[in-house]
PDB file of C-alpha atoms in Angstrom:
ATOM      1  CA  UNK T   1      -0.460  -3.871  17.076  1.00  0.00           C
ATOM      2  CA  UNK T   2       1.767  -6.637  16.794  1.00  0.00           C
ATOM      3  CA  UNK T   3       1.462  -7.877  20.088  1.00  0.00           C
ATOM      4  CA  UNK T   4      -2.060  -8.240  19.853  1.00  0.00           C
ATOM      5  CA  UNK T   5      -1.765 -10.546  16.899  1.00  0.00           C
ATOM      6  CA  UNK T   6      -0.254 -13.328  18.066  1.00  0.00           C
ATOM      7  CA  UNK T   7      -1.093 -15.887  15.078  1.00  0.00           C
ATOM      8  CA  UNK T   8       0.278 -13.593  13.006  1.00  0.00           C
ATOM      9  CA  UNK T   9       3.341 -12.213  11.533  1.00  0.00           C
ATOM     10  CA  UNK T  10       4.276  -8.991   9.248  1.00  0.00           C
ATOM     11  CA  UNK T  11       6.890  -7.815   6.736  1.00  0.00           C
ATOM     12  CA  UNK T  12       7.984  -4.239   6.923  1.00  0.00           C
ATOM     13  CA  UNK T  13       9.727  -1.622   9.117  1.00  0.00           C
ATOM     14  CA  UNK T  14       9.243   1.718   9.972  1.00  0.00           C
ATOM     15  CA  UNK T  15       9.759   4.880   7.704  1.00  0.00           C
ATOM     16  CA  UNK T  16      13.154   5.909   9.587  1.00  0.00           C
ATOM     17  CA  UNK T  17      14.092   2.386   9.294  1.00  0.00           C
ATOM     18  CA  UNK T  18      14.072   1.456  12.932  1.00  0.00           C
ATOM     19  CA  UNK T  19      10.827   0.305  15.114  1.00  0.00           C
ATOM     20  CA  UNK T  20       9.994   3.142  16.755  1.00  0.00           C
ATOM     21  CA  UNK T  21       8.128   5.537  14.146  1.00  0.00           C
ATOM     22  CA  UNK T  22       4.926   4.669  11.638  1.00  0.00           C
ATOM     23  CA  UNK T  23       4.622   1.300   9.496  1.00  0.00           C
ATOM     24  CA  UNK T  24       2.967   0.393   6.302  1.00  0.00           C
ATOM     25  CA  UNK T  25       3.569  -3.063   7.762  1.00  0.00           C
ATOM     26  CA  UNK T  26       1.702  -6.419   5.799  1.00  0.00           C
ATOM     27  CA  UNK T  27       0.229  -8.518   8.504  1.00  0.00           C
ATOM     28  CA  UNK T  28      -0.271 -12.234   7.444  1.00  0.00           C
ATOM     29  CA  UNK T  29      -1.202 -15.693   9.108  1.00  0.00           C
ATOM     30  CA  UNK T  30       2.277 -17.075   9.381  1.00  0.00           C
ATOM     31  CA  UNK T  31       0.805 -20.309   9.680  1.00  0.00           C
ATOM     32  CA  UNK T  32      -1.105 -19.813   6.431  1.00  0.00           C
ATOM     33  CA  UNK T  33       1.520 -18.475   4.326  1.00  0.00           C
ATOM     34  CA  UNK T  34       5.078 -17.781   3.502  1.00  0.00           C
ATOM     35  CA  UNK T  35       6.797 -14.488   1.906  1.00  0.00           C
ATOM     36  CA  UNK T  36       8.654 -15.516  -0.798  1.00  0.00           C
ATOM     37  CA  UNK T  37      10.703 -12.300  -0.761  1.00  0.00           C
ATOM     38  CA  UNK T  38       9.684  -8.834   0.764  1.00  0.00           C
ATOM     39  CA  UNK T  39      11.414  -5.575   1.527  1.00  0.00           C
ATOM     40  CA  UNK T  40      10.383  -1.936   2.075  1.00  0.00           C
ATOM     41  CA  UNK T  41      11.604   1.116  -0.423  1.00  0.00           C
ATOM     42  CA  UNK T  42      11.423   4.750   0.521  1.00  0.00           C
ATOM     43  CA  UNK T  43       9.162   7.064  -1.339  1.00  0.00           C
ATOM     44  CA  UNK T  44      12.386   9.104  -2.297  1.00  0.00           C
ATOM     45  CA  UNK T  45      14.811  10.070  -4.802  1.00  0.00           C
ATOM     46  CA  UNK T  46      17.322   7.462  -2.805  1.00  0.00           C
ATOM     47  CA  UNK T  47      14.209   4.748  -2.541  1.00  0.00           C
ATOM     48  CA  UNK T  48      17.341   2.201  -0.501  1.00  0.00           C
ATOM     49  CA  UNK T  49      17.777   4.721   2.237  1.00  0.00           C
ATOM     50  CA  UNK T  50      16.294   4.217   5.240  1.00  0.00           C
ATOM     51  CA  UNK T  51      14.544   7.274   6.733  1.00  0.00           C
ATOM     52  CA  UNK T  52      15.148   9.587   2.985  1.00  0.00           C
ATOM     53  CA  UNK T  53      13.006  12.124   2.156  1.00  0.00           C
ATOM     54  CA  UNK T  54      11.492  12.717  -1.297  1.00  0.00           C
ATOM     55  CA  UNK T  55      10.834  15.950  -3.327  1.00  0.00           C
ATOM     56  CA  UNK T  56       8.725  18.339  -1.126  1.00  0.00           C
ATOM     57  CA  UNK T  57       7.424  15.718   1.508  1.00  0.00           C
ATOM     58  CA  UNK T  58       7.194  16.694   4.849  1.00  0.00           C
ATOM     59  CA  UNK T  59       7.869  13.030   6.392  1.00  0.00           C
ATOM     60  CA  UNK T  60       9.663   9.983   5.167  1.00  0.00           C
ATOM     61  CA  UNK T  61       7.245   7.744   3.074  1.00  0.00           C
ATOM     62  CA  UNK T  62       7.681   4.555   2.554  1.00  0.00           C
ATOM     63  CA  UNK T  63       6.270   1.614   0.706  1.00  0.00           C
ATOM     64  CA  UNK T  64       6.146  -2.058   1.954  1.00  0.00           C
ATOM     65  CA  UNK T  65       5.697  -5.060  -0.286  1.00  0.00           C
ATOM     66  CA  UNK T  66       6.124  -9.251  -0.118  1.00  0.00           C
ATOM     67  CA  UNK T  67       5.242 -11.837  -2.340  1.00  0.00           C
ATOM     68  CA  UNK T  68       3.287 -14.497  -0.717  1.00  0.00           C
ATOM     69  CA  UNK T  69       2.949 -18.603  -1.258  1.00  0.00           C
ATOM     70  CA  UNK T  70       0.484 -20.898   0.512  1.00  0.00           C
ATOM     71  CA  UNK T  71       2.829 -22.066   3.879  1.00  0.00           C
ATOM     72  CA  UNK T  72       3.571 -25.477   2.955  1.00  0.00           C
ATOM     73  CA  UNK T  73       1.328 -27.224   5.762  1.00  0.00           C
ATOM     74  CA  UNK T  74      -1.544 -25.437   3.629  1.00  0.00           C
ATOM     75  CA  UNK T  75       0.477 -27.204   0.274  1.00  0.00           C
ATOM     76  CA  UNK T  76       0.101 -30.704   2.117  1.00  0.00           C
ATOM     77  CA  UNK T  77      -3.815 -30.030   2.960  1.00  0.00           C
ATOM     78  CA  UNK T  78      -4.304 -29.393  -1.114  1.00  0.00           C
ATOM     79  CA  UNK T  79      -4.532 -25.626  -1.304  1.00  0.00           C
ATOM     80  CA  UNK T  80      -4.817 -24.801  -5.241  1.00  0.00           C
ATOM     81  CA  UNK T  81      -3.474 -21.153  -4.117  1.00  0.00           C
ATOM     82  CA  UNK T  82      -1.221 -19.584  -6.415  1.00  0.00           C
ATOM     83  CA  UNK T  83       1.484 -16.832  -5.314  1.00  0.00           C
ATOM     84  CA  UNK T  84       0.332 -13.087  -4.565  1.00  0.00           C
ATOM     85  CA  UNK T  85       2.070  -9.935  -3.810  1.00  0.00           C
ATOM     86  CA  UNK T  86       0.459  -6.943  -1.161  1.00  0.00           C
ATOM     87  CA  UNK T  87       2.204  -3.921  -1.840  1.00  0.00           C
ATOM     88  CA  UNK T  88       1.058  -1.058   1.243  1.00  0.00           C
ATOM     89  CA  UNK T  89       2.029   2.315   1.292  1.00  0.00           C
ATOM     90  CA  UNK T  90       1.296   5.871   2.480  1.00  0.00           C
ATOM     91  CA  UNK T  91       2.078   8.892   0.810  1.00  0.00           C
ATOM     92  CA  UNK T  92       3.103  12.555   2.066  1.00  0.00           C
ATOM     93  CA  UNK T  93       0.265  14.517   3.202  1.00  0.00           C
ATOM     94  CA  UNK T  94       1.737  18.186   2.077  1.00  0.00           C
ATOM     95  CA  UNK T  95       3.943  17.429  -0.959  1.00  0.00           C
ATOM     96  CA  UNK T  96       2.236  17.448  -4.187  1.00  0.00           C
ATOM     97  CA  UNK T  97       5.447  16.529  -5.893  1.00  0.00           C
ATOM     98  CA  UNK T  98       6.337  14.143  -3.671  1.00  0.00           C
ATOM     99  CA  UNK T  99       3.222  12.143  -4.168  1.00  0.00           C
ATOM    100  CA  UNK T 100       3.509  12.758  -7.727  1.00  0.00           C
ATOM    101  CA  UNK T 101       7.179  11.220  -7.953  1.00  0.00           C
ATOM    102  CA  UNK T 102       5.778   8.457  -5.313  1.00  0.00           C
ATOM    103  CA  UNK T 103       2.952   6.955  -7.789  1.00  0.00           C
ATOM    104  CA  UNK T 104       5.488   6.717 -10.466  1.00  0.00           C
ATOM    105  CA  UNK T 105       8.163   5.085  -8.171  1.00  0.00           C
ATOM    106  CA  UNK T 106       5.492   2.742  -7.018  1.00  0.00           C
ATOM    107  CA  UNK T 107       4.512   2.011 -10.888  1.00  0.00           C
ATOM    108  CA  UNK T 108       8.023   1.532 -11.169  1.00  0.00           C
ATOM    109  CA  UNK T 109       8.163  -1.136  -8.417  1.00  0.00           C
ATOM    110  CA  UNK T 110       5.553  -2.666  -9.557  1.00  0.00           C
ATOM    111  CA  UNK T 111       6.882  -3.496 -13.013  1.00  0.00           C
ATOM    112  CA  UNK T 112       9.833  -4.761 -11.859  1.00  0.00           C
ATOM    113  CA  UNK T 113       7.990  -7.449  -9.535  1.00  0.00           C
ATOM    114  CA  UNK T 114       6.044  -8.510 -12.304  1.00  0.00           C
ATOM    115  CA  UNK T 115       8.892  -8.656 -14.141  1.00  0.00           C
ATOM    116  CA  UNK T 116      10.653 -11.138 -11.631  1.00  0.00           C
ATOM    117  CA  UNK T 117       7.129 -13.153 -10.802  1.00  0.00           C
ATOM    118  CA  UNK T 118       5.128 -12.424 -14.216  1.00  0.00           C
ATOM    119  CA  UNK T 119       1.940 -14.823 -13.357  1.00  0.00           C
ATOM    120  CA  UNK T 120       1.591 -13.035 -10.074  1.00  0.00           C
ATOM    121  CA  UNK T 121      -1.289 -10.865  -9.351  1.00  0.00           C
ATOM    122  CA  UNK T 122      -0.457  -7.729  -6.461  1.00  0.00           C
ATOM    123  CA  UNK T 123      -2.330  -5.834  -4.688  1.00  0.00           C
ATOM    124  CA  UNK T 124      -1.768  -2.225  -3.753  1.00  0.00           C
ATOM    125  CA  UNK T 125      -3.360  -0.439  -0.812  1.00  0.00           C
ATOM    126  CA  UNK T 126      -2.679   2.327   1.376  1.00  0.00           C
ATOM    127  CA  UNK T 127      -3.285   6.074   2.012  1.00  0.00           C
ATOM    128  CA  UNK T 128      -2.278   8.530  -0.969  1.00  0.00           C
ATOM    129  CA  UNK T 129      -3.725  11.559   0.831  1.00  0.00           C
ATOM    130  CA  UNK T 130      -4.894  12.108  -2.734  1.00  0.00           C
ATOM    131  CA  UNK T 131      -8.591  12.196  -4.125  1.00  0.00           C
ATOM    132  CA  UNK T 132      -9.458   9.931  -7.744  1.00  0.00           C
ATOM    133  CA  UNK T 133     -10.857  12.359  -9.547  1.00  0.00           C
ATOM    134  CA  UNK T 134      -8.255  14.882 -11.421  1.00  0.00           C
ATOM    135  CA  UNK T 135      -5.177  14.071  -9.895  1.00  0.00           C
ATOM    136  CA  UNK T 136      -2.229  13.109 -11.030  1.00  0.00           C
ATOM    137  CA  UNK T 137      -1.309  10.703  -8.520  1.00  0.00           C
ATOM    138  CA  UNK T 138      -4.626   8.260  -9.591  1.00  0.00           C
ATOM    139  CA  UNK T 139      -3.827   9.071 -13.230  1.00  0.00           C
ATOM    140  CA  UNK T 140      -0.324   7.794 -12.999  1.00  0.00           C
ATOM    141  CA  UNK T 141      -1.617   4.381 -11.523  1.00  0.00           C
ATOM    142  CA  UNK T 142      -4.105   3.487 -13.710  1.00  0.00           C
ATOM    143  CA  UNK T 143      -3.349   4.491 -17.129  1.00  0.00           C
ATOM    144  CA  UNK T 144      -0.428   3.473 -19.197  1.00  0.00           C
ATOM    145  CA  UNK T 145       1.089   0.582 -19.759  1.00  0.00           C
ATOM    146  CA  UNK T 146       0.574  -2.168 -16.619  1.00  0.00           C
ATOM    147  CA  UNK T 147      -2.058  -0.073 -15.539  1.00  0.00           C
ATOM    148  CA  UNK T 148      -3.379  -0.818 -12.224  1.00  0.00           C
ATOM    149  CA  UNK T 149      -7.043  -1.593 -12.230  1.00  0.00           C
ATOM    150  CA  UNK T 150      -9.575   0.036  -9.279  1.00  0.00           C
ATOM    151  CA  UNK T 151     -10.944  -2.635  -7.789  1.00  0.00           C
ATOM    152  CA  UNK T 152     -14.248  -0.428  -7.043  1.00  0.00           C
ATOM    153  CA  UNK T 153     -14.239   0.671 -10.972  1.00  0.00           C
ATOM    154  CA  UNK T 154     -14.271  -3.206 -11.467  1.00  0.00           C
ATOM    155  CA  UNK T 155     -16.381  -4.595  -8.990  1.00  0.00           C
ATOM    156  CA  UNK T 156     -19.586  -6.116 -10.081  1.00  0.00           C
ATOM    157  CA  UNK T 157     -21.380  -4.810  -6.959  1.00  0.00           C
ATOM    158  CA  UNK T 158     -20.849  -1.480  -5.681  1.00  0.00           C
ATOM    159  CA  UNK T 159     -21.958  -1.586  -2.354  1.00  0.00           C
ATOM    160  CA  UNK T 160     -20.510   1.210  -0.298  1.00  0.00           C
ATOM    161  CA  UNK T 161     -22.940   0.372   2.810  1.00  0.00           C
ATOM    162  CA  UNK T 162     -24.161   3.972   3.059  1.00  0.00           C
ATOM    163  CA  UNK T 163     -21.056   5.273   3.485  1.00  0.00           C
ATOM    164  CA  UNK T 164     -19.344   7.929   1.170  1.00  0.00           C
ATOM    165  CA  UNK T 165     -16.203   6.183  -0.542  1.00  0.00           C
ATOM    166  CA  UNK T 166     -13.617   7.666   1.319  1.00  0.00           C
ATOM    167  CA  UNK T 167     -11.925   7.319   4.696  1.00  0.00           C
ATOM    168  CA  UNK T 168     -11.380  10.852   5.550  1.00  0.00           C
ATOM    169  CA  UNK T 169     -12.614  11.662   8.441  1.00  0.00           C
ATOM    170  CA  UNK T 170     -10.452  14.443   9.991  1.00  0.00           C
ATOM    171  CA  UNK T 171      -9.617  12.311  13.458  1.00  0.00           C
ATOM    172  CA  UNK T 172     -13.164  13.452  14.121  1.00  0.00           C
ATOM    173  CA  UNK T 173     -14.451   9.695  14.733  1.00  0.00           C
ATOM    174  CA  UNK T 174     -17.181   7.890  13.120  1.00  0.00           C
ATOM    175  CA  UNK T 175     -19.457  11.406  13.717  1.00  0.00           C
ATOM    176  CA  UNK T 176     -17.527  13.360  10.822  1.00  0.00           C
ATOM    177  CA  UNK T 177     -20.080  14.770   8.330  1.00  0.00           C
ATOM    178  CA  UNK T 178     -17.951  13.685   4.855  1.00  0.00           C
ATOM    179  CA  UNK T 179     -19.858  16.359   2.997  1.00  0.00           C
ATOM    180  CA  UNK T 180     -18.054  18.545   4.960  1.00  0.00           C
ATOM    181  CA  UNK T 181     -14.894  17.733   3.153  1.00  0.00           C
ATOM    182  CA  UNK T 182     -14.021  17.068  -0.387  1.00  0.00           C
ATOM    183  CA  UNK T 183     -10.930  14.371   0.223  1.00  0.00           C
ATOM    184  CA  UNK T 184      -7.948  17.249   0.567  1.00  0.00           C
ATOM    185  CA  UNK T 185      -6.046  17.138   3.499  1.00  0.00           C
ATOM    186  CA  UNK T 186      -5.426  20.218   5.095  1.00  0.00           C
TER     187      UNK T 186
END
């Protein structure tokens, strides 16, 4: 992907810690903006160890953040843009616990970067391989103290374009029926 995106640069690394195995990379306009500070964590009771495994995951999971500031050609053209932090992520597909365990150390993360940058807004996105309603996993990020908001919840327009909020679709294409599913993975 990379090599097609020449203007642009990315924080991250793979889930075994290398570059040969998936990303939850943070692609950015280098000439646009600068990471202030980034790293990735693994979803895992040992979060600094490159390639761990959490709780009852099948996979290493991983979660990639940076803290971004306008570059500072964008500073000397006036840009009124404040700092912002992307967090992306993607949780295990077959451990319940392990997702569990992976909201909470992603709450956890969280609070400590607003901790260190306290007027900074973030931004978390990524696949949970978990469904809103009644589950633990959405419960854990947006309750509680620092609660995360849902940026459909809050959105003044809810315009899904005919589509069913979700992006399961199976590897079945574009032509997946989502009332076939109801957002478990399999």
């Amino acid at each position: 992907l990379s090599e097609g995106l020449d203007k642009y640069d990315y924080e991250g690394c793979c889930r075994l810690g290398g570059e040969e195995d998936e990303y939850c990379a943070i692609f950015y306009k280098a000439d646009k903006f600068h990471v202030i500070k980034g790293d990735t964590i693994w979803l895992s009771q040992q979060p600094q160890e490159a390639g761990s495994i959490g709780w009852d995951a099948m996979y290493p999971r991983i979660a990639t953040w940076a803290v971004f500031e306008p570059s500072q050609s964008q500073r000397q053209q006036g840009s009124n843009k404040e700092a912002f932090g992307v967090i992306s992520t993607h949780f295990d597909h077959v451990g319940i616990e392990a997702r569990k365990e992976s909201a909470k150390l992603i709450k956890n993360l969280i609070d400590d970067l607003q901790s260190e940058y306290p007027s900074t807004p973030f931004v978390l996105c990524g696949d949970f391989n978990s469904i809103k309603t009644e589950n633990e996993v959405y419960q854990t990020l947006t309750t509680g103290d620092e609660a995360l908001m849902d940026a459909w919840s809050e959105a003044e327009v809810l315009d899904d374009g005919g589509w069913k909020r979700s992006t399961m679709h199976k590897f079945e294409g574009l032509a997946f029926d989502g009332c076939m599913g109801d957002g478990t993975v399999e």
